[in-house]
Amino acid sequence: MKTNINNLGSLIKIANTLIEKELNLRMNKLFAEYNLTGPQVTLLIYLYEAQERPVSQKEVETVFFLSHPTTRSIVKRLTSKKLIISNPSDKDRRQMILQLSKEGNKFINTNITTIYHNMDQINQKITHNLTESNQGQLIANLQQIINNFQD
């Protein structure tokens, strides 16, 4: 099948939208009482996996390629749900340091297996009918696209 290069960006956007909808649907269904979105759960997992070190809001923006307002919005929502704590850095008061709250730690510890399982299911859906070789090529191609925009 010949791919029209003009459609490439649209196809990537459509795939991203479908993946994000699936993640949001699953997370909202699992954690309805918290009304969590996929990006919010992703940030909680990131903070959980980085508990041994300080994580700045700027780091989150950089790692996830998010704008400052988008990151700030996610942080405010998670703070209002009492799942994370945001405090100014001791070294630079302009930098906000993020960490899981006691409630956030309890939430993640209780649900980490379920969250990882659902993320694995989404990854399986993404790669369904792709050989291991095609999966590796897909990852390499996506990484190259990301790199192309970092120059």
mmCIF file of C-alpha atoms in Angstrom:
data_model
loop_
_atom_site.group_PDB
_atom_site.id
_atom_site.type_symbol
_atom_site.label_atom_id
_atom_site.label_comp_id
_atom_site.label_asym_id
_atom_site.label_seq_id
_atom_site.Cartn_x
_atom_site.Cartn_y
_atom_site.Cartn_z
ATOM 1 C CA MET A 1 0.000 0.000 0.000
ATOM 2 C CA LYS A 2 1.439 3.337 -1.023
ATOM 3 C CA THR A 3 1.294 5.957 1.709
ATOM 4 C CA ASN A 4 0.774 9.538 0.665
ATOM 5 C CA ILE A 5 3.370 11.493 2.655
ATOM 6 C CA ASN A 6 0.809 14.282 3.092
ATOM 7 C CA ASN A 7 -1.326 11.872 5.137
ATOM 8 C CA LEU A 8 1.492 10.729 7.432
ATOM 9 C CA GLY A 9 1.008 13.423 10.065
ATOM 10 C CA SER A 10 -2.754 12.842 10.025
ATOM 11 C CA LEU A 11 -2.297 9.095 10.528
ATOM 12 C CA ILE A 12 0.066 9.659 13.456
ATOM 13 C CA LYS A 13 -2.394 12.148 15.002
ATOM 14 C CA ILE A 14 -5.323 9.738 14.555
ATOM 15 C CA ALA A 15 -3.322 6.885 16.129
ATOM 16 C CA ASN A 16 -2.347 9.156 19.046
ATOM 17 C CA THR A 17 -5.963 10.225 19.565
ATOM 18 C CA LEU A 18 -7.220 6.624 19.539
ATOM 19 C CA ILE A 19 -4.511 5.484 21.968
ATOM 20 C CA GLU A 20 -5.180 8.421 24.294
ATOM 21 C CA LYS A 21 -8.940 7.754 24.213
ATOM 22 C CA GLU A 22 -8.342 4.098 25.091
ATOM 23 C CA LEU A 23 -6.029 5.043 27.965
ATOM 24 C CA ASN A 24 -8.462 7.675 29.283
ATOM 25 C CA LEU A 25 -11.402 5.271 29.028
ATOM 26 C CA ARG A 26 -9.584 2.505 30.896
ATOM 27 C CA MET A 27 -8.218 4.786 33.622
ATOM 28 C CA ASN A 28 -11.550 6.517 34.135
ATOM 29 C CA LYS A 29 -13.347 3.172 34.327
ATOM 30 C CA LEU A 30 -10.822 1.773 36.807
ATOM 31 C CA PHE A 31 -10.575 4.873 38.975
ATOM 32 C CA ALA A 32 -13.941 6.594 38.528
ATOM 33 C CA GLU A 33 -13.893 7.970 42.077
ATOM 34 C CA TYR A 34 -10.771 9.975 41.208
ATOM 35 C CA ASN A 35 -11.870 10.879 37.656
ATOM 36 C CA LEU A 36 -8.290 10.385 36.397
ATOM 37 C CA THR A 37 -7.128 10.865 32.825
ATOM 38 C CA GLY A 38 -4.386 8.901 31.100
ATOM 39 C CA PRO A 39 -1.854 11.752 31.374
ATOM 40 C CA GLN A 40 -2.601 12.144 35.092
ATOM 41 C CA VAL A 41 -2.015 8.430 35.723
ATOM 42 C CA THR A 42 1.134 8.592 33.591
ATOM 43 C CA LEU A 43 2.493 11.398 35.802
ATOM 44 C CA LEU A 44 1.613 9.454 38.964
ATOM 45 C CA ILE A 45 3.506 6.422 37.624
ATOM 46 C CA TYR A 46 6.478 8.621 36.670
ATOM 47 C CA LEU A 47 6.640 10.071 40.189
ATOM 48 C CA TYR A 48 6.230 6.599 41.689
ATOM 49 C CA GLU A 49 9.124 5.223 39.638
ATOM 50 C CA ALA A 50 11.315 8.237 40.523
ATOM 51 C CA GLN A 51 10.647 8.312 44.273
ATOM 52 C CA GLU A 52 14.341 8.156 45.157
ATOM 53 C CA ARG A 53 15.068 11.563 43.643
ATOM 54 C CA PRO A 54 13.452 14.981 43.321
ATOM 55 C CA VAL A 55 11.362 15.508 40.183
ATOM 56 C CA SER A 56 10.808 19.064 38.999
ATOM 57 C CA GLN A 57 7.815 20.232 37.031
ATOM 58 C CA LYS A 58 10.290 21.349 34.349
ATOM 59 C CA GLU A 59 11.606 17.755 34.105
ATOM 60 C CA VAL A 60 8.059 16.499 33.538
ATOM 61 C CA GLU A 61 7.559 19.090 30.785
ATOM 62 C CA THR A 62 10.795 17.981 29.113
ATOM 63 C CA VAL A 63 10.300 14.213 29.447
ATOM 64 C CA PHE A 64 6.712 14.242 28.171
ATOM 65 C CA PHE A 65 7.099 17.142 25.687
ATOM 66 C CA LEU A 66 4.320 19.082 27.405
ATOM 67 C CA SER A 67 3.822 22.823 27.548
ATOM 68 C CA HIS A 68 4.122 24.601 30.876
ATOM 69 C CA PRO A 69 0.354 25.369 31.035
ATOM 70 C CA THR A 70 -0.577 21.741 30.259
ATOM 71 C CA THR A 71 1.803 20.411 32.903
ATOM 72 C CA ARG A 72 0.600 22.999 35.405
ATOM 73 C CA SER A 73 -3.013 21.963 34.766
ATOM 74 C CA ILE A 74 -2.229 18.264 35.352
ATOM 75 C CA VAL A 75 -0.290 19.132 38.527
ATOM 76 C CA LYS A 76 -3.121 21.347 39.851
ATOM 77 C CA ARG A 77 -5.710 18.626 39.268
ATOM 78 C CA LEU A 78 -3.609 15.945 40.967
ATOM 79 C CA THR A 79 -2.847 18.316 43.843
ATOM 80 C CA SER A 80 -6.551 19.106 44.299
ATOM 81 C CA LYS A 81 -7.228 15.339 44.401
ATOM 82 C CA LYS A 82 -4.535 15.128 47.099
ATOM 83 C CA LEU A 83 -2.512 12.598 45.074
ATOM 84 C CA ILE A 84 0.636 14.720 44.701
ATOM 85 C CA ILE A 85 2.429 17.476 46.576
ATOM 86 C CA SER A 86 4.051 20.414 44.801
ATOM 87 C CA ASN A 87 6.623 22.523 46.664
ATOM 88 C CA PRO A 88 9.208 25.105 45.586
ATOM 89 C CA SER A 89 12.742 23.762 45.271
ATOM 90 C CA ASP A 90 15.160 24.674 48.062
ATOM 91 C CA LYS A 91 17.819 25.459 45.437
ATOM 92 C CA ASP A 92 15.647 27.536 43.106
ATOM 93 C CA ARG A 93 12.289 28.768 44.418
ATOM 94 C CA ARG A 94 11.039 29.187 40.835
ATOM 95 C CA GLN A 95 11.237 25.412 40.309
ATOM 96 C CA MET A 96 8.419 23.256 41.645
ATOM 97 C CA ILE A 97 9.334 19.823 43.022
ATOM 98 C CA LEU A 98 6.651 17.171 42.616
ATOM 99 C CA GLN A 99 6.160 14.062 44.696
ATOM 100 C CA LEU A 100 3.424 11.610 45.529
ATOM 101 C CA SER A 101 1.431 12.427 48.652
ATOM 102 C CA LYS A 102 0.657 9.722 51.221
ATOM 103 C CA GLU A 103 -2.695 9.262 49.479
ATOM 104 C CA GLY A 104 -0.948 9.127 46.079
ATOM 105 C CA ASN A 105 1.529 6.526 47.329
ATOM 106 C CA LYS A 106 -1.293 4.436 48.754
ATOM 107 C CA PHE A 107 -3.261 4.759 45.509
ATOM 108 C CA ILE A 108 -0.315 3.696 43.327
ATOM 109 C CA ASN A 109 0.812 0.886 45.642
ATOM 110 C CA THR A 110 -2.727 -0.498 45.633
ATOM 111 C CA ASN A 111 -3.224 -0.180 41.864
ATOM 112 C CA ILE A 112 0.215 -0.461 40.241
ATOM 113 C CA THR A 113 -0.324 -4.012 38.968
ATOM 114 C CA THR A 114 -3.688 -3.081 37.443
ATOM 115 C CA ILE A 115 -2.256 0.061 35.839
ATOM 116 C CA TYR A 116 0.706 -1.806 34.327
ATOM 117 C CA HIS A 117 -1.625 -4.583 33.128
ATOM 118 C CA ASN A 118 -3.862 -2.066 31.347
ATOM 119 C CA MET A 119 -0.882 -0.290 29.798
ATOM 120 C CA ASP A 120 0.400 -3.674 28.579
ATOM 121 C CA GLN A 121 -3.015 -4.415 27.051
ATOM 122 C CA ILE A 122 -2.970 -1.087 25.221
ATOM 123 C CA ASN A 123 0.548 -1.820 23.927
ATOM 124 C CA GLN A 124 -0.647 -5.240 22.756
ATOM 125 C CA LYS A 125 -3.546 -3.586 20.942
ATOM 126 C CA ILE A 126 -1.127 -1.135 19.298
ATOM 127 C CA THR A 127 1.144 -3.947 18.089
ATOM 128 C CA HIS A 128 -1.561 -6.510 17.255
ATOM 129 C CA ASN A 129 -0.702 -8.359 14.024
ATOM 130 C CA LEU A 130 2.815 -6.873 13.934
ATOM 131 C CA THR A 131 5.772 -9.245 13.963
ATOM 132 C CA GLU A 132 8.515 -8.651 16.530
ATOM 133 C CA SER A 133 10.622 -7.279 13.705
ATOM 134 C CA ASN A 134 7.836 -4.872 12.675
ATOM 135 C CA GLN A 135 7.382 -3.830 16.307
ATOM 136 C CA GLY A 136 11.079 -3.048 16.585
ATOM 137 C CA GLN A 137 10.937 -1.095 13.332
ATOM 138 C CA LEU A 138 7.868 0.822 14.537
ATOM 139 C CA ILE A 139 9.673 1.814 17.737
ATOM 140 C CA ALA A 140 12.760 2.862 15.765
ATOM 141 C CA ASN A 141 10.650 4.892 13.327
ATOM 142 C CA LEU A 142 8.728 6.649 16.093
ATOM 143 C CA GLN A 143 11.970 7.449 17.913
ATOM 144 C CA GLN A 144 13.402 8.864 14.685
ATOM 145 C CA ILE A 145 10.322 11.054 14.208
ATOM 146 C CA ILE A 146 10.729 12.371 17.768
ATOM 147 C CA ASN A 147 14.435 12.999 17.143
ATOM 148 C CA ASN A 148 13.639 14.849 13.902
ATOM 149 C CA PHE A 149 11.667 17.409 15.893
ATOM 150 C CA GLN A 150 14.327 17.870 18.560
ATOM 151 C CA ASP A 151 16.923 19.283 16.171
#
